[in-house]
CSV table of C-alpha atoms in Angstrom, one decimal:
chain,number,residue,atom,x,y,z
A,1,UNK,CA,-65.8,-90.6,-56.4
A,2,UNK,CA,-67.3,-90.0,-59.8
A,3,UNK,CA,-68.5,-86.6,-58.6
A,4,UNK,CA,-65.0,-85.6,-57.5
A,5,UNK,CA,-63.5,-86.6,-60.8
A,6,UNK,CA,-66.2,-84.6,-62.6
A,7,UNK,CA,-65.5,-81.5,-60.5
A,8,UNK,CA,-61.8,-81.9,-61.2
A,9,UNK,CA,-62.3,-82.2,-65.0
A,10,UNK,CA,-64.6,-79.1,-64.9
A,11,UNK,CA,-62.0,-77.1,-63.0
A,12,UNK,CA,-59.3,-78.1,-65.4
A,13,UNK,CA,-61.4,-77.1,-68.4
A,14,UNK,CA,-62.2,-73.8,-66.8
A,15,UNK,CA,-58.5,-73.0,-66.2
A,16,UNK,CA,-57.7,-74.1,-69.8
A,17,UNK,CA,-60.3,-71.8,-71.2
A,18,UNK,CA,-59.0,-68.9,-69.1
A,19,UNK,CA,-55.5,-69.5,-70.3
A,20,UNK,CA,-56.5,-69.6,-74.0
A,21,UNK,CA,-59.1,-66.8,-74.1
A,22,UNK,CA,-57.8,-63.4,-73.2
A,23,UNK,CA,-60.0,-61.6,-70.6
A,24,UNK,CA,-61.1,-58.0,-71.0
A,25,UNK,CA,-58.8,-57.3,-74.0
A,26,UNK,CA,-59.5,-53.8,-75.2
A,27,UNK,CA,-60.1,-53.3,-78.9
A,28,UNK,CA,-57.1,-52.1,-80.9
A,29,UNK,CA,-57.8,-48.9,-82.9
A,30,UNK,CA,-56.8,-48.5,-86.5
A,31,UNK,CA,-53.6,-46.6,-87.4
A,32,UNK,CA,-55.0,-43.6,-89.1
A,33,UNK,CA,-51.9,-41.3,-88.9
A,34,UNK,CA,-49.0,-40.3,-86.7
A,35,UNK,CA,-51.6,-38.9,-84.2
A,36,UNK,CA,-54.5,-41.2,-83.4
A,37,UNK,CA,-56.6,-39.1,-81.0
A,38,UNK,CA,-59.6,-41.4,-80.3
A,39,UNK,CA,-60.1,-39.8,-76.9
A,40,UNK,CA,-60.4,-36.4,-78.4
A,41,UNK,CA,-58.1,-34.6,-76.0
A,42,UNK,CA,-55.7,-32.9,-78.5
A,43,UNK,CA,-56.8,-29.7,-80.2
A,44,UNK,CA,-56.7,-29.5,-84.0
A,45,UNK,CA,-53.8,-27.0,-84.1
A,46,UNK,CA,-51.6,-29.1,-81.9
A,47,UNK,CA,-52.5,-32.3,-83.8
A,48,UNK,CA,-51.5,-30.7,-87.1
A,49,UNK,CA,-48.2,-29.4,-85.6
A,50,UNK,CA,-47.5,-32.8,-84.0
A,51,UNK,CA,-48.1,-34.6,-87.3
A,52,UNK,CA,-45.7,-32.3,-89.1
A,53,UNK,CA,-43.1,-32.6,-86.4
A,54,UNK,CA,-43.2,-36.4,-86.3
A,55,UNK,CA,-43.2,-36.7,-90.1
A,56,UNK,CA,-40.1,-34.4,-90.4
A,57,UNK,CA,-38.3,-36.3,-87.7
A,58,UNK,CA,-39.0,-39.7,-89.2
A,59,UNK,CA,-37.8,-38.4,-92.6
A,60,UNK,CA,-34.6,-37.2,-91.0
A,61,UNK,CA,-33.8,-40.1,-88.6
A,62,UNK,CA,-36.1,-43.0,-89.8
A,63,UNK,CA,-37.3,-43.3,-86.2
A,64,UNK,CA,-41.1,-43.6,-86.1
A,65,UNK,CA,-43.0,-42.0,-83.3
A,66,UNK,CA,-46.8,-42.3,-83.0
A,67,UNK,CA,-49.1,-40.7,-80.5
A,68,UNK,CA,-52.3,-42.5,-79.5
A,69,UNK,CA,-55.1,-41.6,-77.1
A,70,UNK,CA,-58.0,-43.9,-76.1
A,71,UNK,CA,-60.8,-43.7,-73.6
A,72,UNK,CA,-60.3,-46.8,-71.5
A,73,UNK,CA,-58.4,-50.1,-71.4
A,74,UNK,CA,-61.5,-52.0,-70.2
A,75,UNK,CA,-59.6,-53.6,-67.4
A,76,UNK,CA,-56.6,-54.8,-69.5
A,77,UNK,CA,-53.2,-54.0,-68.0
A,78,UNK,CA,-51.7,-50.9,-69.6
A,79,UNK,CA,-48.3,-52.5,-70.5
A,80,UNK,CA,-50.0,-55.4,-72.2
A,81,UNK,CA,-52.3,-53.2,-74.3
A,82,UNK,CA,-49.4,-50.8,-75.3
A,83,UNK,CA,-47.3,-53.8,-76.4
A,84,UNK,CA,-50.2,-55.3,-78.3
A,85,UNK,CA,-50.9,-52.0,-80.0
A,86,UNK,CA,-47.3,-51.4,-80.9
A,87,UNK,CA,-47.0,-54.8,-82.5
A,88,UNK,CA,-50.3,-54.5,-84.2
A,89,UNK,CA,-49.3,-51.2,-85.8
A,90,UNK,CA,-45.7,-52.6,-86.4
A,91,UNK,CA,-44.1,-49.2,-85.5
A,92,UNK,CA,-40.6,-48.6,-86.7
A,93,UNK,CA,-38.6,-50.3,-89.4
A,94,UNK,CA,-38.5,-54.0,-89.6
A,95,UNK,CA,-34.7,-54.2,-89.6
A,96,UNK,CA,-34.2,-51.4,-87.0
A,97,UNK,CA,-37.2,-51.8,-84.6
A,98,UNK,CA,-36.9,-48.1,-84.1
A,99,UNK,CA,-40.5,-47.2,-83.2
A,100,UNK,CA,-42.0,-45.4,-80.2
A,101,UNK,CA,-45.6,-45.3,-79.0
A,102,UNK,CA,-46.8,-42.5,-76.8
A,103,UNK,CA,-50.1,-43.8,-75.4
A,104,UNK,CA,-52.6,-41.8,-73.2
A,105,UNK,CA,-55.6,-43.6,-71.7
A,106,UNK,CA,-57.7,-40.6,-70.8
A,107,UNK,CA,-60.6,-42.3,-68.9
A,108,UNK,CA,-58.2,-44.4,-66.8
A,109,UNK,CA,-55.8,-41.5,-66.2
A,110,UNK,CA,-52.8,-43.5,-67.4
A,111,UNK,CA,-50.0,-43.1,-69.9
A,112,UNK,CA,-47.1,-45.1,-71.3
A,113,UNK,CA,-44.1,-44.6,-73.6
A,114,UNK,CA,-43.5,-47.9,-75.3
A,115,UNK,CA,-40.1,-48.2,-76.9
A,116,UNK,CA,-39.0,-50.5,-79.8
A,117,UNK,CA,-36.1,-52.9,-79.4
A,118,UNK,CA,-33.7,-50.8,-81.4
A,119,UNK,CA,-34.2,-47.7,-79.3
A,120,UNK,CA,-34.1,-49.1,-75.8
A,121,UNK,CA,-30.5,-48.2,-75.4
A,122,UNK,CA,-31.1,-44.6,-76.4
A,123,UNK,CA,-34.5,-43.8,-75.0
A,124,UNK,CA,-34.0,-45.8,-71.8
A,125,UNK,CA,-36.7,-46.7,-69.2
A,126,UNK,CA,-35.3,-43.9,-67.0
A,127,UNK,CA,-35.7,-41.3,-69.7
A,128,UNK,CA,-39.2,-42.4,-70.5
A,129,UNK,CA,-40.1,-42.2,-66.8
A,130,UNK,CA,-38.6,-38.7,-66.5
A,131,UNK,CA,-40.6,-37.5,-69.5
A,132,UNK,CA,-43.8,-38.9,-68.0
A,133,UNK,CA,-43.2,-37.6,-64.4
A,134,UNK,CA,-41.8,-34.2,-65.2
A,135,UNK,CA,-43.5,-33.2,-68.5
A,136,UNK,CA,-46.8,-35.1,-68.9
A,137,UNK,CA,-48.1,-35.5,-65.3
A,138,UNK,CA,-47.9,-31.8,-64.3
A,139,UNK,CA,-49.5,-30.7,-67.6
A,140,UNK,CA,-52.3,-33.4,-67.4
A,141,UNK,CA,-53.1,-32.5,-63.8
A,142,UNK,CA,-53.6,-28.9,-65.0
A,143,UNK,CA,-55.9,-30.1,-67.8
A,144,UNK,CA,-53.4,-29.3,-70.6
A,145,UNK,CA,-53.4,-32.5,-72.5
A,146,UNK,CA,-52.4,-31.0,-75.8
A,147,UNK,CA,-49.4,-29.1,-74.3
A,148,UNK,CA,-48.3,-32.1,-72.2
A,149,UNK,CA,-48.3,-34.5,-75.2
A,150,UNK,CA,-46.6,-31.9,-77.4
A,151,UNK,CA,-43.8,-31.3,-74.9
A,152,UNK,CA,-43.4,-35.0,-74.3
A,153,UNK,CA,-42.9,-35.6,-78.0
A,154,UNK,CA,-40.3,-32.8,-78.0
A,155,UNK,CA,-38.5,-34.5,-75.1
A,156,UNK,CA,-38.5,-37.8,-76.9
A,157,UNK,CA,-37.0,-36.3,-79.9
A,158,UNK,CA,-34.5,-34.4,-77.7
A,159,UNK,CA,-33.2,-37.7,-76.3
A,160,UNK,CA,-33.2,-39.5,-79.7
A,161,UNK,CA,-31.1,-36.7,-81.1
A,162,UNK,CA,-28.5,-37.3,-78.4
A,163,UNK,CA,-29.4,-34.6,-75.9
A,164,UNK,CA,-30.5,-36.8,-73.0
A,165,UNK,CA,-28.2,-34.9,-70.6
A,166,UNK,CA,-30.4,-31.8,-71.0
A,167,UNK,CA,-33.5,-33.8,-70.1
A,168,UNK,CA,-31.7,-35.3,-67.0
A,169,UNK,CA,-30.5,-31.9,-65.9
A,170,UNK,CA,-33.9,-30.4,-66.2
A,171,UNK,CA,-35.3,-33.2,-64.1
A,172,UNK,CA,-32.8,-32.5,-61.4
A,173,UNK,CA,-33.6,-28.8,-61.5
A,174,UNK,CA,-37.3,-29.6,-61.1
A,175,UNK,CA,-36.6,-31.9,-58.2
A,176,UNK,CA,-34.5,-29.2,-56.4
A,177,UNK,CA,-37.1,-26.5,-57.1
A,178,UNK,CA,-40.0,-28.8,-56.0
A,179,UNK,CA,-38.7,-29.1,-52.5
A,180,UNK,CA,-40.6,-31.6,-50.4
A,181,UNK,CA,-43.0,-33.8,-52.3
A,182,UNK,CA,-46.7,-34.0,-51.6
A,183,UNK,CA,-46.4,-37.5,-50.2
A,184,UNK,CA,-43.7,-36.4,-47.8
A,185,UNK,CA,-45.8,-33.5,-46.6
A,186,UNK,CA,-48.6,-35.9,-45.8
A,187,UNK,CA,-46.3,-37.9,-43.6
A,188,UNK,CA,-45.0,-34.8,-41.9
A,189,UNK,CA,-48.5,-33.5,-41.2
A,190,UNK,CA,-49.6,-36.8,-39.8
A,191,UNK,CA,-46.7,-36.9,-37.3
A,192,UNK,CA,-47.3,-33.3,-36.4
A,193,UNK,CA,-51.0,-33.9,-35.6
A,194,UNK,CA,-50.2,-37.2,-33.8
A,195,UNK,CA,-47.4,-35.5,-31.8
A,196,UNK,CA,-49.6,-32.6,-30.9
A,197,UNK,CA,-52.4,-34.8,-29.7
A,198,UNK,CA,-50.2,-37.2,-27.8
A,199,UNK,CA,-47.6,-34.9,-26.2
A,200,UNK,CA,-50.1,-32.1,-25.9
A,201,UNK,CA,-52.4,-34.2,-23.9
A,202,UNK,CA,-49.6,-35.5,-21.8
A,203,UNK,CA,-48.4,-31.9,-21.2
A,204,UNK,CA,-51.8,-30.6,-20.2
A,205,UNK,CA,-52.2,-33.4,-17.7
A,206,UNK,CA,-48.9,-32.6,-16.0
A,207,UNK,CA,-47.7,-29.0,-16.6
A,208,UNK,CA,-50.6,-27.0,-15.1
A,209,UNK,CA,-50.1,-28.9,-11.8
A,210,UNK,CA,-46.4,-28.2,-11.8
A,211,UNK,CA,-46.4,-24.6,-13.0
A,212,UNK,CA,-50.0,-23.3,-12.6
A,213,UNK,CA,-51.7,-21.5,-9.7
A,214,UNK,CA,-53.9,-23.7,-7.6
A,215,UNK,CA,-57.5,-22.5,-7.4
A,216,UNK,CA,-58.9,-25.2,-5.4
A,217,UNK,CA,-59.1,-29.0,-5.1
A,218,UNK,CA,-57.8,-30.4,-8.4
A,219,UNK,CA,-58.2,-27.0,-10.1
A,220,UNK,CA,-55.4,-24.9,-11.5
A,221,UNK,CA,-54.9,-21.9,-13.6
A,222,UNK,CA,-52.0,-21.9,-16.1
A,223,UNK,CA,-51.3,-19.7,-19.2
A,224,UNK,CA,-54.7,-18.0,-18.9
A,225,UNK,CA,-56.7,-21.3,-18.8
A,226,UNK,CA,-58.4,-23.1,-16.0
A,227,UNK,CA,-57.8,-26.8,-15.6
A,228,UNK,CA,-59.9,-29.2,-13.5
A,229,UNK,CA,-58.7,-32.8,-13.0
A,230,UNK,CA,-61.0,-35.6,-12.2
A,231,UNK,CA,-60.1,-37.9,-9.3
A,232,UNK,CA,-59.4,-41.5,-9.9
A,233,UNK,CA,-57.6,-44.4,-8.2
A,234,UNK,CA,-53.8,-44.1,-8.1
A,235,UNK,CA,-53.9,-40.3,-8.3
A,236,UNK,CA,-54.2,-40.1,-12.0
A,237,UNK,CA,-57.1,-39.4,-14.2
A,238,UNK,CA,-58.6,-37.3,-16.9
A,239,UNK,CA,-58.7,-33.6,-17.1
A,240,UNK,CA,-60.8,-30.8,-18.6
A,241,UNK,CA,-59.9,-27.2,-19.3
A,242,UNK,CA,-61.6,-23.9,-19.9
A,243,UNK,CA,-60.2,-20.6,-20.9
A,244,UNK,CA,-61.1,-17.3,-19.3
A,245,UNK,CA,-61.2,-15.9,-22.9
A,246,UNK,CA,-63.7,-18.5,-23.9
A,247,UNK,CA,-61.4,-20.5,-26.1
A,248,UNK,CA,-61.1,-24.3,-25.7
A,249,UNK,CA,-58.9,-27.2,-26.7
A,250,UNK,CA,-60.7,-29.4,-29.1
A,251,UNK,CA,-51.8,-52.4,-88.2
A,252,UNK,CA,-53.4,-51.2,-89.7
A,253,UNK,CA,-53.6,-49.4,-93.0
A,254,UNK,CA,-55.2,-45.9,-93.1
A,255,UNK,CA,-56.8,-43.6,-95.6
A,256,UNK,CA,-53.8,-41.3,-95.3
A,257,UNK,CA,-51.4,-44.0,-96.5
A,258,UNK,CA,-49.4,-43.9,-93.2
A,259,UNK,CA,-48.5,-47.3,-91.7
A,260,UNK,CA,-45.9,-48.9,-89.6
A,261,UNK,CA,-42.7,-50.3,-91.1
A,262,UNK,CA,-42.7,-53.8,-89.5
A,263,UNK,CA,-41.0,-53.0,-86.2
A,264,UNK,CA,-41.6,-54.6,-82.9
A,265,UNK,CA,-41.3,-54.0,-79.1
A,266,UNK,CA,-40.4,-56.1,-76.2
A,267,UNK,CA,-41.9,-54.0,-73.4
A,268,UNK,CA,-39.3,-51.4,-72.9
A,269,UNK,CA,-40.4,-47.9,-71.7
A,270,UNK,CA,-42.3,-46.6,-68.7
A,271,UNK,CA,-45.8,-46.1,-67.5
A,272,UNK,CA,-47.4,-43.5,-65.2
A,273,UNK,CA,-50.7,-42.0,-64.1
A,274,UNK,CA,-52.0,-38.6,-63.1
C-alpha cells in the first residue's frame, strides 16, 4: 500500500514539474534591428534595402514589421516560439498592438507571419497564408531566401496599405496557372498504375483467348505476342507471355537603438513550410 502511495506521489510531482518547467524552449534572440538574420540567409544588399523599407513604412504608418531568421526551434512548436518572440520584442505600439513578425526557421524549413492584435482585421490569417504559400514557399524551394523574404515584406505592406484585393487576385491567377497540384498528380499517377496492373492483368488473362489465334493447348498469339496459360482446377489459372519482338510485360534593446514599442500578439497569423 505504501509503495503505491509513493508511486502516486512521484507521478504527481513529475507531472507538476512538466507543467511548470517548459520543455525544449528555444533561446530568444536579441532585437538588433528591423532585420535579425541569425540564420545568415539574407544577403547584405537585401538586408539593407529591407531595413530602409521597413523604417520608411513604420515612419509613415506607425506599423512595425520585423524580419527574423533563426537556425532551429529545438523542438518547440513554431507558433509558441513566434508568439514568445513577438511578446519578448514587444513589437508594435503599446496602444495599437500594430506589430508584425516575419519569422523563418531555416534548419526546420518553417516560416510564420505573426500578427499583432491591432492588425488582425487588416492582415488576416488568410492573407498571411497566401503570402506564405504563393510568395515565400516557391522562392524558398528555389533557394532564393533573400528574394522570398523581400517580396513577402512587400506583400505585407501591400495589404496594410489597403490593397489586399490585389494580393487575392494574384493568388487566384497563380492557382489557375498552376493547374493540377503536385499532390493531386501523385494521386492520379497512383490510380493509373494501380488500374494498369489490375485491369491490364485481367485483360491479358481473358482477351488473348477471346480474340487471339490459338497456337496449341493453352497457347495463343494476340497483338504480336504469345500467351501461354497454366492449367489449374476450375479452368482458371496464371498466364505468361512472350513477344516475338523480344519485348515483355514486366526585447530587447540593441546597439542600433531600435526596439519594440510595447505591443503584443495573441497568435494571429499563419504558418507554413517548404
